[in-house]
GROMACS .gro file of C-alpha atoms in nm:
model
  156
    1MET     CA    1  -4.004  -5.803   5.970
    2ALA     CA    2  -3.591  -5.840   6.008
    3ALA     CA    3  -3.669  -5.893   5.569
    4ALA     CA    4  -3.859  -5.545   5.505
    5ALA     CA    5  -3.596  -5.364   5.725
    6GLY     CA    6  -3.292  -5.492   5.487
    7GLY     CA    7  -3.459  -5.375   5.198
    8ALA     CA    8  -3.477  -4.993   5.334
    9MET     CA    9  -3.109  -4.984   5.335
   10ALA     CA   10  -2.894  -4.881   5.096
   11ASN     CA   11  -2.535  -4.773   5.028
   12ASP     CA   12  -2.461  -4.408   4.960
   13TYR     CA   13  -2.241  -4.219   4.854
   14ALA     CA   14  -2.208  -3.844   4.939
   15PRO     CA   15  -1.809  -3.726   4.914
   16ALA     CA   16  -1.703  -3.396   5.012
   17VAL     CA   17  -1.727  -3.100   4.769
   18VAL     CA   18  -1.479  -3.131   4.504
   19ALA     CA   19  -1.327  -2.840   4.326
   20MET     CA   20  -1.364  -2.851   3.962
   21THR     CA   21  -0.948  -2.783   3.768
   22GLY     CA   22  -0.941  -2.508   3.462
   23GLY     CA   23  -1.066  -2.195   3.458
   24PRO     CA   24  -1.196  -1.928   3.378
   25SER     CA   25  -1.422  -2.062   3.128
   26ASN     CA   26  -1.406  -2.445   3.142
   27TRP     CA   27  -1.403  -2.647   3.400
   28SER     CA   28  -1.358  -3.015   3.435
   29VAL     CA   29  -1.378  -3.316   3.698
   30ALA     CA   30  -1.381  -3.699   3.653
   31PHE     CA   31  -1.615  -3.884   3.940
   32GLY     CA   32  -1.710  -4.227   3.987
   33THR     CA   33  -1.762  -4.497   4.259
   34THR     CA   34  -1.844  -4.859   4.313
   35HIS     CA   35  -2.118  -5.044   4.465
   36SER     CA   36  -2.115  -5.411   4.614
   37ASP     CA   37  -2.433  -5.471   4.812
   38GLY     CA   38  -2.685  -5.549   4.621
   39LEU     CA   39  -2.889  -5.264   4.741
   40ALA     CA   40  -3.027  -4.954   4.617
   41PHE     CA   41  -2.819  -4.636   4.637
   42THR     CA   42  -2.805  -4.231   4.609
   43ASP     CA   43  -2.470  -4.117   4.488
   44THR     CA   44  -2.493  -3.750   4.547
   45TYR     CA   45  -2.166  -3.559   4.393
   46THR     CA   46  -2.094  -3.183   4.486
   47PHE     CA   47  -1.849  -2.959   4.258
   48SER     CA   48  -1.719  -2.606   4.285
   49TYR     CA   49  -1.594  -2.416   3.993
   50SER     CA   50  -1.635  -2.005   3.942
   51GLY     CA   51  -1.971  -2.012   3.967
   52LEU     CA   52  -2.053  -1.825   3.665
   53PRO     CA   53  -2.314  -1.935   3.465
   54GLY     CA   54  -2.259  -2.199   3.203
   55THR     CA   55  -2.356  -2.514   3.055
   56ALA     CA   56  -2.275  -2.837   3.176
   57GLN     CA   57  -2.219  -3.144   2.920
   58GLY     CA   58  -2.109  -3.499   3.050
   59PHE     CA   59  -2.131  -3.862   3.094
   60PHE     CA   60  -2.126  -4.151   3.350
   61ALA     CA   61  -2.113  -4.514   3.233
   62ASN     CA   62  -2.077  -4.884   3.331
   63PHE     CA   63  -2.060  -5.158   3.117
   64ALA     CA   64  -2.193  -5.488   3.276
   65ASN     CA   65  -2.012  -5.787   3.283
   66PHE     CA   66  -2.337  -6.129   3.231
   67SER     CA   67  -2.033  -6.415   3.286
   68PRO     CA   68  -2.053  -6.665   3.554
   69PRO     CA   69  -2.031  -6.709   3.854
   70SER     CA   70  -2.094  -6.367   3.949
   71PRO     CA   71  -2.251  -6.122   3.695
   72THR     CA   72  -2.185  -5.752   3.774
   73MET     CA   73  -2.363  -5.434   3.672
   74LEU     CA   74  -2.573  -5.174   3.788
   75ASN     CA   75  -2.911  -5.017   3.677
   76PHE     CA   76  -2.979  -4.659   3.710
   77ASN     CA   77  -3.315  -4.509   3.791
   78TRP     CA   78  -3.253  -4.150   3.799
   79ALA     CA   79  -2.983  -3.847   3.750
   80ASP     CA   80  -3.003  -3.516   3.781
   81ILE     CA   81  -2.796  -3.163   3.790
   82ASN     CA   82  -2.912  -2.923   4.040
   83GLY     CA   83  -3.311  -3.046   4.001
   84ALA     CA   84  -3.265  -3.066   3.629
   85PRO     CA   85  -3.336  -3.432   3.551
   86LEU     CA   86  -3.069  -3.641   3.299
   87PRO     CA   87  -3.162  -3.890   3.069
   88VAL     CA   88  -3.035  -4.243   3.189
   89PHE     CA   89  -3.033  -4.568   2.987
   90ASN     CA   90  -2.972  -4.971   3.132
   91GLY     CA   91  -2.847  -5.230   2.967
   92PHE     CA   92  -2.514  -5.409   2.836
   93SER     CA   93  -2.377  -5.068   2.924
   94SER     CA   94  -2.583  -4.833   3.173
   95GLY     CA   95  -2.572  -4.420   3.218
   96SER     CA   96  -2.650  -4.086   3.117
   97VAL     CA   97  -2.515  -3.884   2.844
   98PHE     CA   98  -2.634  -3.491   2.861
   99PHE     CA   99  -2.545  -3.167   2.716
  100GLY     CA  100  -2.600  -2.814   2.745
  101VAL     CA  101  -2.764  -2.819   3.087
  102PRO     CA  102  -2.796  -2.483   3.257
  103VAL     CA  103  -2.567  -2.429   3.582
  104ASN     CA  104  -2.418  -2.200   3.846
  105GLY     CA  105  -2.319  -2.176   4.169
  106LEU     CA  106  -2.249  -2.508   4.306
  107ILE     CA  107  -2.329  -2.824   4.130
  108THR     CA  108  -2.521  -3.106   4.259
  109LEU     CA  109  -2.512  -3.429   4.069
  110THR     CA  110  -2.739  -3.700   4.206
  111ILE     CA  111  -2.757  -4.043   4.081
  112LYS     CA  112  -2.993  -4.354   4.218
  113GLY     CA  113  -2.969  -4.673   4.127
  114THR     CA  114  -2.916  -5.065   4.190
  115ASP     CA  115  -2.610  -5.264   4.192
  116PHE     CA  116  -2.578  -5.644   4.117
  117GLY     CA  117  -2.293  -5.771   4.263
  118THR     CA  118  -1.932  -5.557   4.280
  119ALA     CA  119  -1.977  -5.259   4.021
  120SER     CA  120  -1.847  -4.953   3.933
  121TYR     CA  121  -1.919  -4.691   3.724
  122ALA     CA  122  -1.704  -4.362   3.622
  123GLY     CA  123  -1.766  -3.999   3.433
  124THR     CA  124  -1.688  -3.664   3.348
  125LEU     CA  125  -1.833  -3.378   3.392
  126ASP     CA  126  -1.707  -3.008   3.170
  127ILE     CA  127  -1.883  -2.635   3.254
  128THR     CA  128  -1.844  -2.420   2.963
  129SER     CA  129  -1.937  -2.032   3.112
  130ALA     CA  130  -1.886  -1.725   2.926
  131VAL     CA  131  -1.621  -1.496   3.038
  132PRO     CA  132  -1.644  -1.168   2.905
  133GLU     CA  133  -1.305  -1.046   2.715
  134PRO     CA  134  -1.123  -0.734   2.828
  135ALA     CA  135  -1.293  -0.556   2.499
  136THR     CA  136  -1.656  -0.599   2.635
  137TYR     CA  137  -1.506  -0.434   2.957
  138GLY     CA  138  -1.354  -0.151   2.737
  139MET     CA  139  -1.697  -0.123   2.545
  140LEU     CA  140  -1.926  -0.121   2.861
  141LEU     CA  141  -1.731   0.172   2.997
  142GLY     CA  142  -1.682   0.343   2.681
  143GLY     CA  143  -2.110   0.349   2.660
  144LEU     CA  144  -2.120   0.441   3.055
  145ALA     CA  145  -1.905   0.734   2.962
  146VAL     CA  146  -2.073   0.869   2.640
  147MET     CA  147  -2.483   0.836   2.840
  148GLY     CA  148  -2.291   1.048   3.130
  149LEU     CA  149  -2.158   1.310   2.855
  150VAL     CA  150  -2.544   1.344   2.721
  151ALA     CA  151  -2.670   1.317   3.027
  152ARG     CA  152  -2.430   1.645   3.162
  153ARG     CA  153  -2.514   1.800   2.811
  154ARG     CA  154  -2.880   1.742   2.905
  155ARG     CA  155  -2.875   1.949   3.244
  156SER     CA  156  -2.627   2.238   3.088
   0.00000   0.00000   0.00000
């Protein structure tokens, strides 16, 4: 029974919300951690930026060390951003590379896996969001003014 209870343990990592740097249309953050207990883990990162709709791109990776006496590596089982699954790979290097994932508001990155010996991973997340140019607002106001004039002429 004690062995079964030990298998249910995990080494999870969930830092406080991290503010991304940059702006107004490009945001970036680096992240990562170390695991060393030989157990499954679930790491949950929450990032904040302007919150405008945009696309996420980035990666995270671990490079295995198969050298005796203590080989180290991570196997990733799952990763997602705000529930959208990300591709993961395992081998000499393990991790994920992703492009064009739609995001807005707070961003939650979840990474699940298992460590074999003391092993770390690191990565970056970049968000690109469209920010209208000042000329776009001018065109919008001009269009609204023309529509107002047309509506007023029809009333007269």
